[in-house]
Coordinates of C-alpha atoms in Angstrom, one line a residue:
Chain A
X647 CA -8.2 -6.4 -4.7
X648 CA -8.7 -2.6 -6.0
X649 CA -11.0 -1.2 -3.7
X650 CA -12.2 -1.9 -0.1
X651 CA -14.3 -5.2 -0.2
X652 CA -16.7 -6.0 2.6
X653 CA -18.3 -9.4 3.1
X654 CA -21.0 -10.3 3.8
X655 CA -22.7 -7.7 1.4
X656 CA -26.2 -8.6 3.5
X657 CA -26.6 -10.6 6.5
X658 CA -29.7 -11.2 9.0
X659 CA -29.8 -12.7 12.0
X660 CA -32.1 -13.5 15.3
X661 CA -31.4 -11.5 18.1
X662 CA -28.8 -13.1 20.5
X663 CA -26.6 -14.3 17.9
X664 CA -23.3 -13.0 17.3
X665 CA -22.2 -12.1 14.0
X666 CA -18.8 -11.5 12.3
X667 CA -18.4 -8.9 9.6
X668 CA -15.2 -8.7 7.5
X669 CA -13.0 -6.0 5.6
X670 CA -10.5 -6.3 3.3
X671 CA -8.7 -2.9 2.8
X672 CA -7.0 -1.5 -0.4
X673 CA -3.6 -3.1 -0.5
X674 CA -1.0 -0.9 1.0
X675 CA -3.6 1.3 3.0
X676 CA -2.0 1.0 7.0
X677 CA -4.9 2.8 8.8
X678 CA -8.1 1.2 8.5
X679 CA -12.1 2.4 9.9
X680 CA -15.4 1.0 11.0
X681 CA -18.9 2.8 11.0
X682 CA -22.0 2.5 11.2
X683 CA -25.0 3.8 9.6
X684 CA -28.6 4.0 10.8
X685 CA -31.0 4.5 8.3
X686 CA -30.9 7.8 7.0
X687 CA -28.1 9.1 10.2
X688 CA -24.6 9.7 9.4
X689 CA -22.2 7.8 9.9
X690 CA -21.3 6.7 13.9
X691 CA -17.2 5.9 14.1
X692 CA -16.6 3.2 16.0
X693 CA -12.9 2.2 15.9
X694 CA -9.9 2.8 13.6
X695 CA -6.5 0.9 13.6
X696 CA -3.1 2.4 12.1
X697 CA -0.3 -0.6 11.6
X698 CA 0.5 -2.8 14.6
X699 CA -0.4 0.0 17.0
X700 CA -2.9 -0.4 19.4
X701 CA -6.3 0.9 18.0
X702 CA -8.6 3.3 19.2
X703 CA -11.6 1.6 20.2
X704 CA -13.5 4.6 21.4
X705 CA -16.5 4.4 19.4
X706 CA -17.5 1.3 20.4
X707 CA -21.5 1.0 21.6
X708 CA -21.0 -1.6 24.0
X709 CA -18.6 -4.8 25.3
X710 CA -20.8 -6.7 22.6
X711 CA -18.8 -5.0 20.0
X712 CA -15.2 -5.8 19.0
X713 CA -13.0 -5.9 16.3
X714 CA -9.6 -7.3 15.1
X715 CA -7.1 -6.9 12.2
X716 CA -4.3 -9.4 11.9
X717 CA -1.2 -9.0 10.2
X718 CA -2.3 -5.4 9.6
X719 CA -4.6 -6.4 6.8
X720 CA -8.0 -7.9 6.9
X721 CA -10.2 -7.3 9.6
X722 CA -13.4 -8.8 11.1
X723 CA -15.8 -6.5 13.2
X724 CA -17.8 -9.2 15.5
X725 CA -21.2 -8.2 17.4
X726 CA -21.9 -10.9 20.2
X727 CA -26.0 -11.1 21.6
X728 CA -26.6 -8.8 19.1
X729 CA -29.9 -6.4 19.7
X730 CA -32.3 -5.0 17.1
X731 CA -30.5 -1.8 17.7
X732 CA -28.1 -3.4 16.1
X733 CA -29.3 -3.2 13.3
X734 CA -27.5 -0.7 10.9
X735 CA -25.2 -0.6 7.5
X736 CA -21.7 -1.2 8.7
X737 CA -19.0 0.5 6.7
X738 CA -15.4 -0.1 6.1
X739 CA -12.9 2.4 4.8
X740 CA -9.0 2.4 5.2
X741 CA -6.3 5.2 4.1
X742 CA -3.0 5.0 3.2
X743 CA -1.7 6.5 6.6
X744 CA -4.0 8.0 9.2
X745 CA -4.3 12.3 9.4
X746 CA -3.4 13.4 6.1
X747 CA -4.7 11.4 3.5
X748 CA -8.6 10.3 2.0
X749 CA -10.6 7.7 3.0
X750 CA -12.2 5.3 0.6
X751 CA -15.2 2.6 1.5
X752 CA -16.5 -0.6 1.0
X753 CA -19.8 -0.6 -0.1
X754 CA -20.9 -2.6 3.2
X755 CA -22.7 -5.2 5.4
X756 CA -26.9 -4.4 5.9
X757 CA -27.4 -6.1 9.4
X758 CA -30.8 -6.5 10.2
X759 CA -31.6 -8.4 13.6
X760 CA -35.0 -10.1 14.0
Chain B
X1189 CA -15.9 14.8 20.5
X1190 CA -16.4 17.9 17.1
X1191 CA -20.0 19.0 16.3
X1192 CA -20.6 18.9 12.6
X1193 CA -23.9 21.0 11.0
X1194 CA -24.5 20.9 7.4
X1195 CA -26.7 23.1 5.6
X1196 CA -29.3 22.9 4.0
X1197 CA -30.4 19.2 5.1
X1198 CA -32.2 18.5 1.7
X1199 CA -32.1 20.5 -1.3
X1200 CA -33.9 20.4 -4.9
X1201 CA -32.3 21.6 -8.1
X1202 CA -33.4 21.3 -11.4
X1203 CA -30.8 19.9 -13.9
X1204 CA -28.3 22.5 -15.2
X1205 CA -28.5 24.7 -11.8
X1206 CA -26.1 25.2 -9.5
X1207 CA -25.6 24.8 -5.9
X1208 CA -23.6 25.7 -2.2
X1209 CA -23.2 23.1 0.5
X1210 CA -22.6 24.2 4.0
X1211 CA -20.4 22.4 6.8
X1212 CA -19.7 24.2 10.0
X1213 CA -17.7 22.7 12.6
X1214 CA -17.0 23.7 16.2
X1215 CA -13.2 22.8 16.7
X1216 CA -9.8 22.8 14.8
X1217 CA -9.2 20.1 12.3
X1218 CA -6.3 18.8 10.5
X1219 CA -8.8 16.7 8.5
X1220 CA -11.9 17.5 6.2
X1221 CA -13.2 15.4 3.3
X1222 CA -16.5 15.7 1.5
X1223 CA -18.0 12.7 0.5
X1224 CA -21.0 11.4 -2.1
X1225 CA -23.6 8.7 -1.1
X1226 CA -25.4 7.4 -4.1
X1227 CA -28.7 5.8 -4.3
X1228 CA -27.5 2.7 -3.8
X1229 CA -25.5 3.8 -1.0
X1230 CA -21.9 4.0 -2.0
X1231 CA -19.8 6.5 -0.3
X1232 CA -17.7 8.5 -2.6
X1233 CA -14.6 10.5 -1.4
X1234 CA -14.5 13.5 -3.2
X1235 CA -12.2 15.8 -2.0
X1236 CA -9.9 15.9 1.2
X1237 CA -9.7 19.3 2.2
X1238 CA -8.4 20.5 5.3
X1239 CA -7.9 24.1 4.3
X1240 CA -7.6 26.3 1.0
X1241 CA -9.6 25.5 -2.2
X1242 CA -9.8 22.7 -5.3
X1243 CA -11.4 21.6 -8.1
X1244 CA -12.4 18.6 -9.6
X1245 CA -15.2 19.4 -12.8
X1246 CA -17.9 20.3 -12.2
X1247 CA -16.9 20.0 -8.7
X1248 CA -15.3 22.9 -6.1
X1249 CA -14.4 23.1 -2.3
X1250 CA -13.0 25.8 0.0
X1251 CA -12.1 24.9 3.4
X1252 CA -11.7 27.9 5.6
X1253 CA -10.0 26.3 8.7
X1254 CA -9.9 29.5 11.2
X1255 CA -13.6 30.4 10.9
X1256 CA -14.3 26.4 10.9
X1257 CA -16.1 25.8 8.2
X1258 CA -16.5 23.9 4.4
X1259 CA -18.1 24.6 1.2
X1260 CA -18.8 22.3 -1.6
X1261 CA -19.9 23.8 -5.2
X1262 CA -21.8 21.7 -7.4
X1263 CA -22.3 23.3 -10.6
X1264 CA -24.2 22.6 -14.0
X1265 CA -26.2 20.1 -11.9
X1266 CA -26.7 16.6 -13.6
X1267 CA -28.9 13.6 -12.1
X1268 CA -26.3 11.6 -11.4
X1269 CA -25.4 14.3 -8.4
X1270 CA -28.3 13.4 -6.6
X1271 CA -27.3 11.4 -3.4
X1272 CA -26.1 12.4 0.1
X1273 CA -23.5 14.9 0.6
X1274 CA -21.6 14.3 4.1
X1275 CA -18.9 16.6 5.1
X1276 CA -16.5 14.4 7.8
X1277 CA -13.8 15.9 10.3
X1278 CA -11.1 14.6 12.3
X1279 CA -8.4 16.6 14.7
X1280 CA -6.0 13.7 14.3
X1281 CA -6.8 11.1 11.9
X1282 CA -8.4 8.3 14.1
X1283 CA -12.0 9.6 15.2
X1284 CA -13.6 11.2 12.1
X1285 CA -16.8 12.6 12.8
X1286 CA -19.6 13.1 10.2
X1287 CA -22.8 15.7 9.9
X1288 CA -25.7 14.3 9.1
X1289 CA -25.9 15.4 5.3
X1290 CA -27.5 17.0 2.7
X1291 CA -29.7 15.2 0.8
X1292 CA -29.7 16.4 -3.1
X1293 CA -32.2 15.5 -5.7
X1294 CA -31.5 16.8 -9.1
X1295 CA -34.6 17.0 -11.4
X1296 CA -34.7 16.7 -15.4

């Protein structure tokens, strides 16, 4: 596609359930980033993928969070045993490569934990 | 991590006015970007500007890397410029640090 695609756009789930969020980056972009934005706040870095290299997981807030990137393209962010504080907008971005390239964002997934 | 401070936190402008937004950061960076988040939450990349000056229409940006700040200039503001402007920096292009943004409202 022309831009970064994220799905679902909205997700409402009960506390304790697992959720999977998907990101399809711009074709040819080797770098992929996940961020979290809580209401009225800036973006918080979660995880970064570059090609087939080991991801930078330094921003993941707990071991309930994990992410995969299959075939260097689509990525899924999984949150296990969701908590109310996980409610936020989860944003994905991609760039042609890491380092000196601009990032392009998807529209995000708004996650609400009841 | 790198501390990123943006100012002012809030700004209200009359349509047609000019403004300057500032981003200060606490460490050397090799990647600095400015984004506009519109009222629908979409984030649009405005500039990739680790140093120097760039212009794109009514917007321009300057980064003085040695002094650890960047400025975003908006001229002849329009109501469509409303939203939140974020500055993001990185040492390596891996982990990015975002400021808390400047919320701009342009009134007709």
